[in-house]
């Protein structure tokens, strides 16, 4: 069972002033913050992070959006972290997200969907390593 996942609070949610509300939901969901930073990534860094989606039609839009403003990146810890965090954030498309999920509350569209959550233990490790070194984890 995995105990760590990686998340980003995306530029739409940061702009809307929802960092605090989203962190509160993350804590209420039982997650501990292992690492966290507030930063803006370049278009090139967004392309690298989302490389797995390079052939998708939305890749250009996604990487423009993710480099358009500051984000909060974090590594989170909890038993069963990857799956439980995906439950907490809800479906990628907020129109399909369950009541009480972060995306139901704060996402506005499939592209501007407030938060990212890793989809596997392997990707959680890769994504966490993209943003954080060993000295930045507690
Ligand atoms: P995320 O969890 O960050 O992982 C990949 C992202 O691609 C996803 O959230 C969405 O923001 C985005 N995405 C997925 N499908 C679409 C789509 N059809 N149109 C635009 N963006 C999409």
XYZ file of C-alpha atoms and ligand atoms in Angstrom:
160
model
C 0.000 0.000 0.000
C 1.394 3.415 -0.965
C 1.720 6.091 1.677
C 2.766 9.069 -0.417
C 1.263 11.012 -3.273
C 2.049 14.238 -5.088
C -0.301 17.177 -5.655
C -0.385 20.623 -7.231
C -2.887 23.360 -6.488
C -3.227 24.682 -10.036
C -3.104 28.318 -11.275
C -6.916 28.649 -11.432
C -7.374 27.740 -7.755
C -4.435 29.918 -6.676
C -5.866 32.909 -8.608
C -9.305 32.332 -7.093
C -7.817 32.520 -3.580
C -8.490 28.886 -2.732
C -5.068 27.711 -1.466
C -6.214 27.869 2.165
C -9.559 26.164 1.544
C -7.909 23.342 -0.395
C -5.162 22.810 2.199
C -7.864 22.650 4.859
C -9.636 19.873 2.904
C -6.324 18.037 2.504
C -5.693 18.156 6.278
C -9.305 17.201 7.027
C -8.803 14.207 4.716
C -6.060 12.968 7.032
C -3.013 13.833 4.928
C 0.281 15.071 6.374
C 2.445 17.499 4.360
C 5.890 16.015 3.705
C 7.084 18.797 1.364
C 5.528 21.956 -0.059
C 6.467 24.943 -2.254
C 4.827 27.923 -3.983
C 6.296 28.575 -7.418
C 5.615 29.211 -11.099
C 6.896 26.666 -13.630
C 7.978 27.522 -17.185
C 6.231 26.204 -20.302
C 9.229 23.901 -20.818
C 8.997 22.522 -17.268
C 5.253 21.957 -17.703
C 5.954 20.062 -20.948
C 8.481 17.878 -19.129
C 6.157 17.229 -16.168
C 3.232 16.258 -18.445
C 5.416 14.465 -21.052
C 3.197 11.359 -20.808
C 0.364 13.431 -22.340
C 2.513 14.821 -25.206
C 0.458 13.148 -27.936
C -2.904 14.291 -26.514
C -4.800 17.101 -28.255
C -4.974 19.082 -24.996
C -1.184 19.010 -24.316
C -0.578 22.581 -25.563
C -3.525 23.994 -23.625
C -2.566 22.033 -20.496
C 1.069 23.165 -20.488
C 0.130 26.812 -21.294
C -2.292 26.760 -18.377
C 0.060 25.090 -15.894
C 2.784 27.655 -16.637
C 0.378 30.643 -16.586
C 0.705 31.495 -12.886
C 1.952 30.281 -9.516
C 1.049 26.853 -8.158
C 1.477 25.044 -4.849
C 3.328 21.725 -5.210
C 3.298 19.236 -2.342
C 4.081 15.672 -1.326
C 1.384 14.236 0.946
C 1.456 11.267 3.294
C -1.311 8.977 4.501
C -2.025 5.232 4.312
C -3.261 4.422 0.807
C -2.305 7.961 -0.265
C -2.657 7.737 -4.056
C -6.140 6.232 -4.078
C -7.476 8.172 -1.097
C -6.267 11.461 -2.553
C -7.897 10.736 -5.908
C -11.131 10.076 -4.024
C -10.755 13.397 -2.164
C -10.150 15.409 -5.352
C -12.892 13.765 -7.448
C -13.156 13.149 -11.195
C -10.904 15.008 -13.670
C -13.995 16.637 -15.151
C -15.650 18.609 -12.323
C -19.051 18.031 -13.926
C -18.610 14.360 -12.985
C -17.011 14.948 -9.570
C -18.824 13.736 -6.445
C -20.299 16.197 -3.942
C -17.795 17.145 -1.257
C -14.711 16.640 -3.444
C -12.139 19.372 -4.047
C -12.868 19.540 -7.765
C -16.634 19.666 -7.237
C -16.099 22.694 -4.984
C -13.294 24.550 -6.708
C -12.763 23.353 -10.305
C -14.453 25.122 -13.203
C -13.661 22.863 -16.190
C -11.739 19.750 -17.254
C -8.704 21.882 -18.096
C -8.935 24.288 -15.140
C -9.598 21.643 -12.542
C -8.035 23.173 -9.410
C -5.760 20.301 -8.358
C -3.557 17.511 -9.637
C -3.171 14.137 -7.939
C -0.775 11.353 -8.971
C -2.434 8.341 -10.600
C -0.018 5.637 -9.331
C 2.703 5.023 -6.740
C 5.301 5.069 -9.492
C 4.146 8.446 -10.818
C 3.834 9.842 -7.281
C 7.550 9.155 -6.793
C 8.536 10.543 -10.214
C 6.414 13.679 -9.764
C 7.611 14.316 -6.202
C 11.220 13.980 -7.374
C 10.534 16.510 -10.155
C 9.882 19.237 -7.560
C 11.686 18.263 -4.339
C 15.122 17.115 -3.234
C 15.867 15.140 -0.075
C 16.530 18.247 2.043
C 13.049 19.594 1.286
C 11.139 16.628 2.766
C 10.145 16.350 6.413
P -4.260 16.271 -14.101
O -4.705 15.414 -12.975
O -3.326 17.377 -13.782
O -3.579 15.344 -15.226
C -3.622 15.660 -16.602
C -4.449 16.863 -16.886
O -4.825 17.034 -18.216
C -5.764 16.751 -16.156
O -5.548 16.898 -14.767
C -6.591 17.830 -16.814
O -6.367 19.094 -16.240
C -6.011 17.805 -18.217
N -6.988 17.224 -19.130
C -7.406 15.963 -19.182
N -8.297 15.805 -20.179
C -8.432 17.014 -20.767
C -9.207 17.506 -21.855
N -10.025 16.700 -22.524
N -9.098 18.804 -22.168
C -8.247 19.611 -21.484
N -7.483 19.206 -20.440
C -7.577 17.915 -20.086
